[in-house]
PDB file of C-alpha atoms in Angstrom:
ATOM      1  CA  MET A  97     -18.325 -16.305  -5.314  1.00  0.00           C
ATOM      2  CA  ARG A  98     -16.564 -13.942  -7.703  1.00  0.00           C
ATOM      3  CA  THR A  99     -15.690 -14.866 -11.267  1.00  0.00           C
ATOM      4  CA  SER A 100     -12.046 -15.568 -11.929  1.00  0.00           C
ATOM      5  CA  ARG A 101     -10.510 -13.892 -14.981  1.00  0.00           C
ATOM      6  CA  ILE A 102      -8.230 -16.510 -16.493  1.00  0.00           C
ATOM      7  CA  ALA A 103      -5.922 -14.881 -18.968  1.00  0.00           C
ATOM      8  CA  ALA A 104      -2.392 -15.172 -20.228  1.00  0.00           C
ATOM      9  CA  LEU A 105       0.151 -13.380 -18.064  1.00  0.00           C
ATOM     10  CA  ALA A 106       1.108 -10.047 -19.513  1.00  0.00           C
ATOM     11  CA  GLY A 107       4.652  -8.707 -19.307  1.00  0.00           C
ATOM     12  CA  LEU A 108       5.597  -5.069 -18.902  1.00  0.00           C
ATOM     13  CA  ALA A 109       6.390  -2.774 -21.790  1.00  0.00           C
ATOM     14  CA  GLY A 110       9.018  -0.242 -20.816  1.00  0.00           C
ATOM     15  CA  ILE A 111       8.966   3.361 -21.927  1.00  0.00           C
ATOM     16  CA  ALA A 112      11.866   4.866 -23.774  1.00  0.00           C
ATOM     17  CA  ALA A 113      12.315   8.450 -22.649  1.00  0.00           C
ATOM     18  CA  SER A 114      15.270  10.782 -22.598  1.00  0.00           C
ATOM     19  CA  ALA A 115      14.484  12.174 -19.141  1.00  0.00           C
ATOM     20  CA  THR A 116      13.877   8.832 -17.456  1.00  0.00           C
ATOM     21  CA  LEU A 117      14.975   5.252 -17.505  1.00  0.00           C
ATOM     22  CA  SER A 118      12.485   2.676 -18.734  1.00  0.00           C
ATOM     23  CA  PHE A 119      10.677   0.501 -16.204  1.00  0.00           C
ATOM     24  CA  THR A 120      12.406  -2.559 -17.660  1.00  0.00           C
ATOM     25  CA  ALA A 121      15.581  -1.120 -16.141  1.00  0.00           C
ATOM     26  CA  LEU A 122      14.080  -2.007 -12.769  1.00  0.00           C
ATOM     27  CA  GLY A 123      14.147  -5.675 -13.722  1.00  0.00           C
ATOM     28  CA  THR A 124      10.525  -6.321 -14.593  1.00  0.00           C
ATOM     29  CA  GLY A 125       9.066  -8.856 -16.927  1.00  0.00           C
ATOM     30  CA  THR A 126       9.280 -12.568 -17.569  1.00  0.00           C
ATOM     31  CA  ALA A 127      13.014 -12.755 -18.254  1.00  0.00           C
ATOM     32  CA  ALA A 128      13.891 -11.159 -14.925  1.00  0.00           C
ATOM     33  CA  ASN A 129      11.940 -13.773 -13.011  1.00  0.00           C
ATOM     34  CA  ALA A 130      12.233 -16.936 -15.121  1.00  0.00           C
ATOM     35  CA  ALA A 131      15.702 -17.657 -13.796  1.00  0.00           C
ATOM     36  CA  GLU A 132      14.337 -17.377 -10.261  1.00  0.00           C
ATOM     37  CA  GLY A 133      11.553 -19.874 -10.991  1.00  0.00           C
ATOM     38  CA  ARG A 134       8.788 -17.486  -9.948  1.00  0.00           C
ATOM     39  CA  PRO A 135       5.987 -15.812 -11.891  1.00  0.00           C
ATOM     40  CA  ALA A 136       6.651 -12.379 -13.380  1.00  0.00           C
ATOM     41  CA  SER A 137       3.133 -11.336 -12.417  1.00  0.00           C
ATOM     42  CA  TYR A 138       0.213 -12.691 -10.415  1.00  0.00           C
ATOM     43  CA  LEU A 139      -3.382 -12.859 -11.612  1.00  0.00           C
ATOM     44  CA  LEU A 140      -6.133 -11.647  -9.302  1.00  0.00           C
ATOM     45  CA  GLU A 141      -9.750 -12.710  -9.363  1.00  0.00           C
ATOM     46  CA  GLY A 142     -12.101  -9.938 -10.389  1.00  0.00           C
ATOM     47  CA  GLU A 143     -15.368  -9.021 -11.998  1.00  0.00           C
ATOM     48  CA  SER A 144     -15.692  -8.833 -15.750  1.00  0.00           C
ATOM     49  CA  PHE A 145     -16.341  -5.549 -17.533  1.00  0.00           C
ATOM     50  CA  ALA A 146     -20.011  -6.506 -17.885  1.00  0.00           C
ATOM     51  CA  GLN A 147     -20.220  -7.108 -14.122  1.00  0.00           C
ATOM     52  CA  GLY A 148     -18.796  -3.677 -13.328  1.00  0.00           C
ATOM     53  CA  GLY A 149     -15.075  -4.448 -13.141  1.00  0.00           C
ATOM     54  CA  SER A 150     -12.682  -4.532 -10.181  1.00  0.00           C
ATOM     55  CA  LYS A 151     -10.112  -2.040  -8.902  1.00  0.00           C
ATOM     56  CA  PHE A 152      -7.326  -2.808  -6.424  1.00  0.00           C
ATOM     57  CA  GLU A 153      -5.059  -0.790  -4.160  1.00  0.00           C
ATOM     58  CA  GLY A 154      -3.240  -2.285  -1.160  1.00  0.00           C
ATOM     59  CA  ILE A 155      -0.890  -5.199  -0.616  1.00  0.00           C
ATOM     60  CA  GLY A 156       0.583  -6.806   2.490  1.00  0.00           C
ATOM     61  CA  VAL A 157       3.070  -9.664   2.777  1.00  0.00           C
ATOM     62  CA  ASP A 158       3.813 -12.379   5.306  1.00  0.00           C
ATOM     63  CA  HIS A 159       7.533 -12.966   4.793  1.00  0.00           C
ATOM     64  CA  GLU A 160       7.614 -16.152   6.847  1.00  0.00           C
ATOM     65  CA  SER A 161       4.994 -17.970   4.763  1.00  0.00           C
ATOM     66  CA  GLY A 162       5.606 -16.215   1.425  1.00  0.00           C
ATOM     67  CA  THR A 163       1.955 -15.154   1.336  1.00  0.00           C
ATOM     68  CA  PHE A 164       0.606 -11.831   0.063  1.00  0.00           C
ATOM     69  CA  TYR A 165      -2.799 -10.165   0.500  1.00  0.00           C
ATOM     70  CA  VAL A 166      -4.399  -7.692  -1.915  1.00  0.00           C
ATOM     71  CA  SER A 167      -7.332  -5.347  -1.238  1.00  0.00           C
ATOM     72  CA  GLU A 168     -10.132  -4.526  -3.642  1.00  0.00           C
ATOM     73  CA  VAL A 169     -11.499  -0.988  -3.598  1.00  0.00           C
ATOM     74  CA  THR A 170     -14.668  -1.999  -5.432  1.00  0.00           C
ATOM     75  CA  GLY A 171     -16.360  -4.174  -2.833  1.00  0.00           C
ATOM     76  CA  GLY A 172     -13.723  -4.661  -0.144  1.00  0.00           C
ATOM     77  CA  GLU A 173     -12.756  -8.236  -1.016  1.00  0.00           C
ATOM     78  CA  ILE A 174      -9.308  -9.449   0.071  1.00  0.00           C
ATOM     79  CA  GLN A 175      -7.348 -11.814  -2.140  1.00  0.00           C
ATOM     80  CA  ARG A 176      -4.485 -14.063  -1.107  1.00  0.00           C
ATOM     81  CA  GLY A 177      -1.625 -15.467  -3.120  1.00  0.00           C
ATOM     82  CA  THR A 178       1.797 -17.037  -2.682  1.00  0.00           C
ATOM     83  CA  ALA A 179       5.133 -16.206  -4.247  1.00  0.00           C
ATOM     84  CA  ASP A 180       5.306 -19.455  -6.240  1.00  0.00           C
ATOM     85  CA  ARG A 181       1.763 -19.502  -7.712  1.00  0.00           C
ATOM     86  CA  ALA A 182       0.689 -17.270 -10.591  1.00  0.00           C
ATOM     87  CA  GLN A 183      -2.994 -17.175  -9.545  1.00  0.00           C
ATOM     88  CA  ALA A 184      -4.300 -15.508  -6.374  1.00  0.00           C
ATOM     89  CA  GLU A 185      -7.745 -16.311  -4.958  1.00  0.00           C
ATOM     90  CA  GLU A 186     -10.396 -14.535  -2.952  1.00  0.00           C
ATOM     91  CA  TRP A 187      -9.679 -14.989   0.756  1.00  0.00           C
ATOM     92  CA  LEU A 188     -12.224 -12.689   2.414  1.00  0.00           C
ATOM     93  CA  ALA A 189     -15.545 -11.729   0.871  1.00  0.00           C
ATOM     94  CA  GLY A 190     -16.596  -8.085   0.620  1.00  0.00           C
ATOM     95  CA  ASP A 191     -19.869  -6.346  -0.220  1.00  0.00           C
ATOM     96  CA  GLY A 192     -20.712  -5.878   3.468  1.00  0.00           C
ATOM     97  CA  THR A 193     -18.861  -8.824   5.027  1.00  0.00           C
ATOM     98  CA  ASP A 194     -17.826  -7.669   8.524  1.00  0.00           C
ATOM     99  CA  GLY A 195     -19.133  -4.244   7.502  1.00  0.00           C
ATOM    100  CA  ARG A 196     -16.529  -3.917   4.724  1.00  0.00           C
ATOM    101  CA  TYR A 197     -17.537  -2.344   1.416  1.00  0.00           C
ATOM    102  CA  THR A 198     -14.104  -1.090   0.369  1.00  0.00           C
ATOM    103  CA  ALA A 199     -10.516  -1.771   1.429  1.00  0.00           C
ATOM    104  CA  ARG A 200      -7.237   0.071   0.984  1.00  0.00           C
ATOM    105  CA  GLY A 201      -3.835  -0.482   2.645  1.00  0.00           C
ATOM    106  CA  ILE A 202      -2.865  -3.837   4.199  1.00  0.00           C
ATOM    107  CA  THR A 203       0.020  -5.032   6.321  1.00  0.00           C
ATOM    108  CA  VAL A 204       0.953  -8.180   8.254  1.00  0.00           C
ATOM    109  CA  ASP A 205       2.617  -8.310  11.674  1.00  0.00           C
ATOM    110  CA  ASP A 206       5.148 -10.821  13.029  1.00  0.00           C
ATOM    111  CA  GLU A 207       2.328 -13.085  14.239  1.00  0.00           C
ATOM    112  CA  GLY A 208       0.796 -13.228  10.767  1.00  0.00           C
ATOM    113  CA  ARG A 209      -2.180 -11.023  11.690  1.00  0.00           C
ATOM    114  CA  ILE A 210      -3.577  -8.970   8.825  1.00  0.00           C
ATOM    115  CA  TYR A 211      -4.494  -5.288   9.272  1.00  0.00           C
ATOM    116  CA  ILE A 212      -6.778  -3.674   6.676  1.00  0.00           C
ATOM    117  CA  ALA A 213      -7.434   0.049   6.204  1.00  0.00           C
ATOM    118  CA  GLY A 214     -10.964   0.917   5.146  1.00  0.00           C
ATOM    119  CA  GLY A 215     -10.404   4.192   3.308  1.00  0.00           C
ATOM    120  CA  PRO A 216     -13.820   5.943   3.376  1.00  0.00           C
ATOM    121  CA  ASN A 217     -15.673   2.804   4.545  1.00  0.00           C
ATOM    122  CA  GLY A 218     -16.649   4.421   7.851  1.00  0.00           C
ATOM    123  CA  THR A 219     -17.093   7.993   6.616  1.00  0.00           C
ATOM    124  CA  GLY A 220     -20.568   9.393   7.338  1.00  0.00           C
ATOM    125  CA  ASN A 221     -21.916   6.127   8.757  1.00  0.00           C
ATOM    126  CA  ASP A 222     -21.353   3.673  11.591  1.00  0.00           C
ATOM    127  CA  ARG A 223     -19.347   1.088   9.646  1.00  0.00           C
ATOM    128  CA  PRO A 224     -15.826   0.055  10.716  1.00  0.00           C
ATOM    129  CA  ASP A 225     -12.797   2.071   9.620  1.00  0.00           C
ATOM    130  CA  LEU A 226     -10.402  -0.892   9.861  1.00  0.00           C
ATOM    131  CA  TRP A 227     -10.185  -4.634  10.505  1.00  0.00           C
ATOM    132  CA  VAL A 228      -7.755  -7.117  12.012  1.00  0.00           C
ATOM    133  CA  TYR A 229      -7.791 -10.821  11.027  1.00  0.00           C
ATOM    134  CA  SER A 230      -5.911 -13.913  12.108  1.00  0.00           C
ATOM    135  CA  PRO A 231      -3.945 -15.888   9.478  1.00  0.00           C
ATOM    136  CA  SER A 232      -6.864 -18.350   9.365  1.00  0.00           C
ATOM    137  CA  GLY A 233      -9.301 -15.571   8.476  1.00  0.00           C
ATOM    138  CA  GLU A 234     -10.903 -15.158  11.913  1.00  0.00           C
ATOM    139  CA  LEU A 235     -12.097 -11.594  12.551  1.00  0.00           C
ATOM    140  CA  LEU A 236     -10.184 -10.268  15.563  1.00  0.00           C
ATOM    141  CA  ALA A 237     -11.357  -6.656  15.460  1.00  0.00           C
ATOM    142  CA  ALA A 238     -13.527  -4.284  13.422  1.00  0.00           C
ATOM    143  CA  LEU A 239     -12.909  -0.810  14.787  1.00  0.00           C
ATOM    144  CA  ARG A 240     -14.031   2.775  14.482  1.00  0.00           C
ATOM    145  CA  VAL A 241     -11.413   5.509  14.940  1.00  0.00           C
ATOM    146  CA  PRO A 242     -11.842   8.715  16.964  1.00  0.00           C
ATOM    147  CA  ASP A 243     -12.116  10.888  13.831  1.00  0.00           C
ATOM    148  CA  ASP A 244     -15.604  10.610  12.299  1.00  0.00           C
ATOM    149  CA  ASN A 245     -14.238  11.821   8.959  1.00  0.00           C
ATOM    150  CA  ALA A 246     -11.216   9.551   8.644  1.00  0.00           C
ATOM    151  CA  PHE A 247      -9.981   8.049   5.375  1.00  0.00           C
ATOM    152  CA  LEU A 248      -7.550   5.354   6.475  1.00  0.00           C
ATOM    153  CA  ASN A 249      -5.132   4.880   3.606  1.00  0.00           C
ATOM    154  CA  ASP A 250      -2.072   2.794   4.462  1.00  0.00           C
ATOM    155  CA  VAL A 251      -0.633   0.953   7.451  1.00  0.00           C
ATOM    156  CA  ALA A 252       2.740  -0.151   8.826  1.00  0.00           C
ATOM    157  CA  ILE A 253       3.858  -2.086  11.902  1.00  0.00           C
ATOM    158  CA  GLY A 254       5.871  -0.075  14.421  1.00  0.00           C
ATOM    159  CA  PRO A 255       8.802  -1.196  16.571  1.00  0.00           C
ATOM    160  CA  ASP A 256       6.324  -1.770  19.417  1.00  0.00           C
ATOM    161  CA  GLY A 257       4.332  -4.281  17.355  1.00  0.00           C
ATOM    162  CA  ALA A 258       1.312  -1.978  16.986  1.00  0.00           C
ATOM    163  CA  ALA A 259      -0.156  -1.019  13.606  1.00  0.00           C
ATOM    164  CA  TYR A 260      -0.037   2.627  12.497  1.00  0.00           C
ATOM    165  CA  PHE A 261      -2.605   3.861   9.952  1.00  0.00           C
ATOM    166  CA  THR A 262      -2.315   7.056   7.919  1.00  0.00           C
ATOM    167  CA  ASN A 263      -5.293   9.354   7.386  1.00  0.00           C
ATOM    168  CA  SER A 264      -5.785  10.935   3.970  1.00  0.00           C
ATOM    169  CA  ASN A 265      -8.367  13.412   5.269  1.00  0.00           C
ATOM    170  CA  ASP A 266      -6.325  14.834   8.157  1.00  0.00           C
ATOM    171  CA  PRO A 267      -2.607  14.863   9.065  1.00  0.00           C
ATOM    172  CA  THR A 268      -3.107  12.264  11.781  1.00  0.00           C
ATOM    173  CA  ILE A 269      -1.845   8.738  12.406  1.00  0.00           C
ATOM    174  CA  ILE A 270      -3.979   6.134  14.195  1.00  0.00           C
ATOM    175  CA  ARG A 271      -2.402   3.459  16.402  1.00  0.00           C
ATOM    176  CA  VAL A 272      -4.096   0.043  16.666  1.00  0.00           C
ATOM    177  CA  ALA A 273      -3.062  -2.564  19.215  1.00  0.00           C
ATOM    178  CA  GLU A 274      -4.472  -5.275  21.434  1.00  0.00           C
ATOM    179  CA  GLY A 275      -4.454  -4.388  25.129  1.00  0.00           C
ATOM    180  CA  ALA A 276      -5.896  -5.616  28.397  1.00  0.00           C
ATOM    181  CA  ASP A 277      -9.331  -4.342  27.341  1.00  0.00           C
ATOM    182  CA  GLY A 278      -9.174  -5.779  23.818  1.00  0.00           C
ATOM    183  CA  TRP A 279      -8.325  -4.110  20.527  1.00  0.00           C
ATOM    184  CA  GLN A 280      -8.260  -0.318  20.507  1.00  0.00           C
ATOM    185  CA  ALA A 281      -7.747   2.418  17.911  1.00  0.00           C
ATOM    186  CA  THR A 282      -6.362   5.709  19.231  1.00  0.00           C
ATOM    187  CA  GLU A 283      -5.007   8.869  17.660  1.00  0.00           C
ATOM    188  CA  TRP A 284      -1.246   8.549  18.048  1.00  0.00           C
ATOM    189  CA  ALA A 285       0.044  11.653  16.272  1.00  0.00           C
ATOM    190  CA  ASP A 286      -1.375  14.910  14.953  1.00  0.00           C
ATOM    191  CA  GLY A 287       0.885  16.710  12.492  1.00  0.00           C
ATOM    192  CA  SER A 288      -1.391  19.695  11.907  1.00  0.00           C
ATOM    193  CA  SER A 289       1.104  22.071  13.511  1.00  0.00           C
ATOM    194  CA  LEU A 290       3.272  21.652  10.407  1.00  0.00           C
ATOM    195  CA  ILE A 291       1.188  19.795   7.811  1.00  0.00           C
ATOM    196  CA  THR A 292      -1.598  21.755   6.165  1.00  0.00           C
ATOM    197  CA  ARG A 293      -4.611  19.725   5.114  1.00  0.00           C
ATOM    198  CA  GLN A 294      -5.270  20.320   1.438  1.00  0.00           C
ATOM    199  CA  GLU A 295      -7.768  19.136  -1.149  1.00  0.00           C
ATOM    200  CA  GLY A 296      -7.178  15.606  -2.350  1.00  0.00           C
ATOM    201  CA  PHE A 297      -5.248  12.804  -0.661  1.00  0.00           C
ATOM    202  CA  ASN A 298      -3.113  13.937   2.249  1.00  0.00           C
ATOM    203  CA  LEU A 299      -1.213  11.285   4.251  1.00  0.00           C
ATOM    204  CA  GLY A 300      -0.758   7.986   2.412  1.00  0.00           C
ATOM    205  CA  GLY A 301       2.185   5.603   2.185  1.00  0.00           C
ATOM    206  CA  ILE A 302       4.068   4.801   5.392  1.00  0.00           C
ATOM    207  CA  VAL A 303       7.275   2.878   6.206  1.00  0.00           C
ATOM    208  CA  LEU A 304       9.784   2.783   9.063  1.00  0.00           C
ATOM    209  CA  SER A 305      13.169   4.475   8.749  1.00  0.00           C
ATOM    210  CA  THR A 306      16.285   2.327   8.515  1.00  0.00           C
ATOM    211  CA  ASP A 307      17.122   2.799  12.204  1.00  0.00           C
ATOM    212  CA  ARG A 308      13.437   2.325  13.165  1.00  0.00           C
ATOM    213  CA  SER A 309      13.376   5.690  14.949  1.00  0.00           C
ATOM    214  CA  ALA A 310      10.710   7.241  12.732  1.00  0.00           C
ATOM    215  CA  PHE A 311       7.935   6.670  10.231  1.00  0.00           C
ATOM    216  CA  VAL A 312       8.369   8.075   6.732  1.00  0.00           C
ATOM    217  CA  VAL A 313       4.983   9.214   5.434  1.00  0.00           C
ATOM    218  CA  ALA A 314       4.018  10.458   1.965  1.00  0.00           C
ATOM    219  CA  GLN A 315       1.645  13.356   1.332  1.00  0.00           C
ATOM    220  CA  GLY A 316       0.609  12.822  -2.261  1.00  0.00           C
ATOM    221  CA  ASN A 317      -1.275  16.049  -2.971  1.00  0.00           C
ATOM    222  CA  THR A 318       1.743  18.202  -2.084  1.00  0.00           C
ATOM    223  CA  GLY A 319       4.540  15.816  -3.056  1.00  0.00           C
ATOM    224  CA  GLN A 320       6.180  15.903   0.370  1.00  0.00           C
ATOM    225  CA  LEU A 321       7.609  13.308   2.716  1.00  0.00           C
ATOM    226  CA  TRP A 322       7.162  13.714   6.473  1.00  0.00           C
ATOM    227  CA  ARG A 323       9.039  12.195   9.387  1.00  0.00           C
ATOM    228  CA  PHE A 324       7.071  11.152  12.482  1.00  0.00           C
ATOM    229  CA  SER A 325       9.279  10.347  15.468  1.00  0.00           C
ATOM    230  CA  VAL A 326       8.469   6.916  16.903  1.00  0.00           C
ATOM    231  CA  ALA A 327       9.349   8.117  20.407  1.00  0.00           C
ATOM    232  CA  THR A 328       7.263  11.307  20.458  1.00  0.00           C
ATOM    233  CA  GLY A 329       5.042  11.446  17.365  1.00  0.00           C
ATOM    234  CA  GLU A 330       6.628  14.794  16.516  1.00  0.00           C
ATOM    235  CA  VAL A 331       6.526  15.630  12.807  1.00  0.00           C
ATOM    236  CA  SER A 332       9.216  17.246  10.664  1.00  0.00           C
ATOM    237  CA  ALA A 333       9.779  17.693   6.937  1.00  0.00           C
ATOM    238  CA  ILE A 334      12.182  15.370   5.112  1.00  0.00           C
ATOM    239  CA  ASP A 335      14.569  17.070   2.689  1.00  0.00           C
ATOM    240  CA  THR A 336      14.084  15.096  -0.545  1.00  0.00           C
ATOM    241  CA  ASP A 337      16.765  16.778  -2.650  1.00  0.00           C
ATOM    242  CA  GLY A 338      14.305  18.474  -5.016  1.00  0.00           C
ATOM    243  CA  ALA A 339      12.666  15.235  -6.197  1.00  0.00           C
ATOM    244  CA  ASP A 340       9.221  15.605  -7.763  1.00  0.00           C
ATOM    245  CA  LEU A 341       6.954  13.477  -5.563  1.00  0.00           C
ATOM    246  CA  ARG A 342       3.506  14.689  -6.577  1.00  0.00           C
ATOM    247  CA  ASN A 343       0.989  11.848  -6.423  1.00  0.00           C
ATOM    248  CA  ALA A 344       3.329   9.901  -4.148  1.00  0.00           C
ATOM    249  CA  ASP A 345       1.333   6.872  -3.038  1.00  0.00           C
ATOM    250  CA  GLY A 346       2.971   3.687  -1.800  1.00  0.00           C
ATOM    251  CA  LEU A 347       6.441   3.568  -0.252  1.00  0.00           C
ATOM    252  CA  ILE A 348       8.825   0.602  -0.272  1.00  0.00           C
ATOM    253  CA  ARG A 349      12.046   0.673   1.755  1.00  0.00           C
ATOM    254  CA  GLN A 350      14.976  -1.732   1.663  1.00  0.00           C
ATOM    255  CA  GLY A 351      17.912  -0.614   3.767  1.00  0.00           C
ATOM    256  CA  ARG A 352      18.398   3.055   2.910  1.00  0.00           C
ATOM    257  CA  ASP A 353      16.804   2.702  -0.532  1.00  0.00           C
ATOM    258  CA  LEU A 354      13.282   4.115  -0.746  1.00  0.00           C
ATOM    259  CA  ALA A 355      11.008   3.559  -3.754  1.00  0.00           C
ATOM    260  CA  VAL A 356       8.243   6.166  -4.024  1.00  0.00           C
ATOM    261  CA  ILE A 357       5.384   5.090  -6.292  1.00  0.00           C
ATOM    262  CA  ARG A 358       3.836   8.076  -8.092  1.00  0.00           C
ATOM    263  CA  ASN A 359       0.545   6.535  -9.173  1.00  0.00           C
ATOM    264  CA  PHE A 360      -1.006   8.713 -11.920  1.00  0.00           C
ATOM    265  CA  ASP A 361       2.380  10.187 -12.861  1.00  0.00           C
ATOM    266  CA  LYS A 362       3.481   6.615 -13.665  1.00  0.00           C
ATOM    267  CA  GLN A 363       6.899   6.849 -12.101  1.00  0.00           C
ATOM    268  CA  ILE A 364       8.957   5.228  -9.400  1.00  0.00           C
ATOM    269  CA  VAL A 365      11.348   7.628  -7.691  1.00  0.00           C
ATOM    270  CA  HIS A 366      14.420   6.187  -6.023  1.00  0.00           C
ATOM    271  CA  LEU A 367      15.619   8.079  -2.945  1.00  0.00           C
ATOM    272  CA  GLU A 368      18.489   7.169  -0.659  1.00  0.00           C
ATOM    273  CA  LEU A 369      17.494   7.989   2.917  1.00  0.00           C
ATOM    274  CA  ASN A 370      19.873   8.667   5.747  1.00  0.00           C
ATOM    275  CA  ARG A 371      19.427   6.190   8.589  1.00  0.00           C
ATOM    276  CA  SER A 372      17.100   8.378  10.654  1.00  0.00           C
ATOM    277  CA  ALA A 373      15.133   9.649   7.626  1.00  0.00           C
ATOM    278  CA  THR A 374      15.767  13.336   8.191  1.00  0.00           C
ATOM    279  CA  SER A 375      16.928  13.748   4.589  1.00  0.00           C
ATOM    280  CA  ALA A 376      17.236  11.832   1.329  1.00  0.00           C
ATOM    281  CA  GLU A 377      19.273  11.974  -1.868  1.00  0.00           C
ATOM    282  CA  HIS A 378      17.393  11.810  -5.177  1.00  0.00           C
ATOM    283  CA  VAL A 379      18.958   8.942  -7.123  1.00  0.00           C
ATOM    284  CA  SER A 380      16.606   8.506 -10.099  1.00  0.00           C
ATOM    285  CA  SER A 381      13.064   8.869 -11.437  1.00  0.00           C
ATOM    286  CA  ARG A 382      11.995   6.033 -13.709  1.00  0.00           C
ATOM    287  CA  ALA A 383       8.933   5.670 -15.860  1.00  0.00           C
ATOM    288  CA  THR A 384       6.573   2.768 -15.326  1.00  0.00           C
ATOM    289  CA  ASP A 385       4.282   1.020 -17.799  1.00  0.00           C
ATOM    290  CA  PRO A 386       2.071   3.702 -19.434  1.00  0.00           C
ATOM    291  CA  ASP A 387      -0.880   1.295 -19.429  1.00  0.00           C
ATOM    292  CA  ARG A 388      -0.849   0.721 -15.664  1.00  0.00           C
ATOM    293  CA  VAL A 389      -1.465   2.866 -12.583  1.00  0.00           C
ATOM    294  CA  PHE A 390       0.526   1.372  -9.716  1.00  0.00           C
ATOM    295  CA  THR A 391      -0.668   2.402  -6.275  1.00  0.00           C
ATOM    296  CA  THR A 392       1.594   0.678  -3.794  1.00  0.00           C
ATOM    297  CA  GLY A 393       3.817  -2.337  -3.330  1.00  0.00           C
ATOM    298  CA  LYS A 394       5.713  -4.507  -0.876  1.00  0.00           C
ATOM    299  CA  LEU A 395       8.905  -6.525  -0.971  1.00  0.00           C
ATOM    300  CA  LEU A 396       8.661 -10.314  -1.046  1.00  0.00           C
ATOM    301  CA  ASP A 397      11.679 -12.553  -1.534  1.00  0.00           C
ATOM    302  CA  GLY A 398      13.746  -9.619  -2.774  1.00  0.00           C
ATOM    303  CA  ARG A 399      11.233  -8.406  -5.382  1.00  0.00           C
ATOM    304  CA  MET A 400       8.768  -5.553  -5.385  1.00  0.00           C
ATOM    305  CA  LEU A 401       5.157  -6.658  -5.812  1.00  0.00           C
ATOM    306  CA  LEU A 402       3.294  -3.720  -7.379  1.00  0.00           C
ATOM    307  CA  VAL A 403      -0.492  -3.340  -7.447  1.00  0.00           C
ATOM    308  CA  ASP A 404      -1.941  -2.518 -10.868  1.00  0.00           C
ATOM    309  CA  SER A 405      -5.017  -0.599  -9.719  1.00  0.00           C
ATOM    310  CA  HIS A 406      -6.937   0.081 -12.973  1.00  0.00           C
ATOM    311  CA  PHE A 407      -7.769   3.478 -11.431  1.00  0.00           C
ATOM    312  CA  ASP A 408      -7.483   5.131 -14.843  1.00  0.00           C
ATOM    313  CA  GLU A 409     -10.422   3.120 -16.224  1.00  0.00           C
ATOM    314  CA  GLN A 410     -14.001   4.226 -15.669  1.00  0.00           C
ATOM    315  CA  THR A 411     -15.025   0.570 -15.677  1.00  0.00           C
ATOM    316  CA  ALA A 412     -12.079  -1.721 -15.087  1.00  0.00           C
ATOM    317  CA  GLN A 413     -11.355  -4.585 -17.434  1.00  0.00           C
ATOM    318  CA  GLY A 414      -9.022  -7.489 -16.681  1.00  0.00           C
ATOM    319  CA  PRO A 415      -6.675  -9.146 -16.573  1.00  0.00           C
ATOM    320  CA  TYR A 416      -6.066  -7.944 -13.008  1.00  0.00           C
ATOM    321  CA  GLU A 417      -2.476  -8.347 -11.907  1.00  0.00           C
ATOM    322  CA  ILE A 418       0.263  -7.840  -9.378  1.00  0.00           C
ATOM    323  CA  VAL A 419       3.473  -7.072 -11.290  1.00  0.00           C
ATOM    324  CA  THR A 420       6.964  -7.796 -10.007  1.00  0.00           C
ATOM    325  CA  ALA A 421      10.112  -5.700 -10.307  1.00  0.00           C
ATOM    326  CA  ARG A 422      13.545  -5.459  -8.756  1.00  0.00           C
ATOM    327  CA  MET A 423      14.026  -2.854  -6.066  1.00  0.00           C
ATOM    328  CA  PRO A 424      15.846   0.162  -7.558  1.00  0.00           C
ATOM    329  CA  ARG A 425      19.413   0.607  -6.313  1.00  0.00           C
TER     330      ARG A 425
END
């Protein structure tokens, strides 16, 4: 059992900058949430500095139950929390449980099933690349993908109900679904005809377009957004109106508004997509808390839940938190 770090909830400190708006302009902090009767941030369980620390990356939400799930990079544990409680708790153990030593992106489908991307968990070994769990925590699938060198980063549910995982090592997307022969992971799309694999993290954040005709996918090392047609898997570049999207990580979409989380650049870029995601207008670029590296986020009850990763610390030190903010508009 991991040690819980009980600490006072910390609010966000905005940055004053002439070129950007402060993160408090997004509606973060205690005051923005007190009137709604919900916590401004959520504490995660994690190891102390002396124990080696904990780092986090992915988050998935079950909108029907108000539950969220958070992945730990350092060990692969999965934590679970609810919108009305300030403390999350370990839900699934890591450190080899179900072959999981690290975990990255998470999403939840309409049946409440939880899909977890393994990042490099299966690279150079025979461990699983991804997992699927029931809402009760029953393991439904632990799968390898066709690519022996895959780094599964993030995941989104498609219009067909299948889960689509991005690959940070190659410009491919993996489709995971339950069929007549059980759960299967197959390569759904290969964008190498247009997307050049480069050093660093390639495909990462993924969301559906407003009209659900395409996936919008971030390539963090080049600062580009790509459109993958749902019908054909064909890839095309999205015109992002000159926005700087280097280190683009997680994507959050609400209607035509798209929030692009630039992790180590400590910004959230607000784009307004057209319905089919062939182009976007750059609305704003806003600084986030200089003491946090946000990786990704999801919407829950109208608020963004942002993962404070601690990726900028050699050995992470708590408190470990999920921070809330209003969706930029």
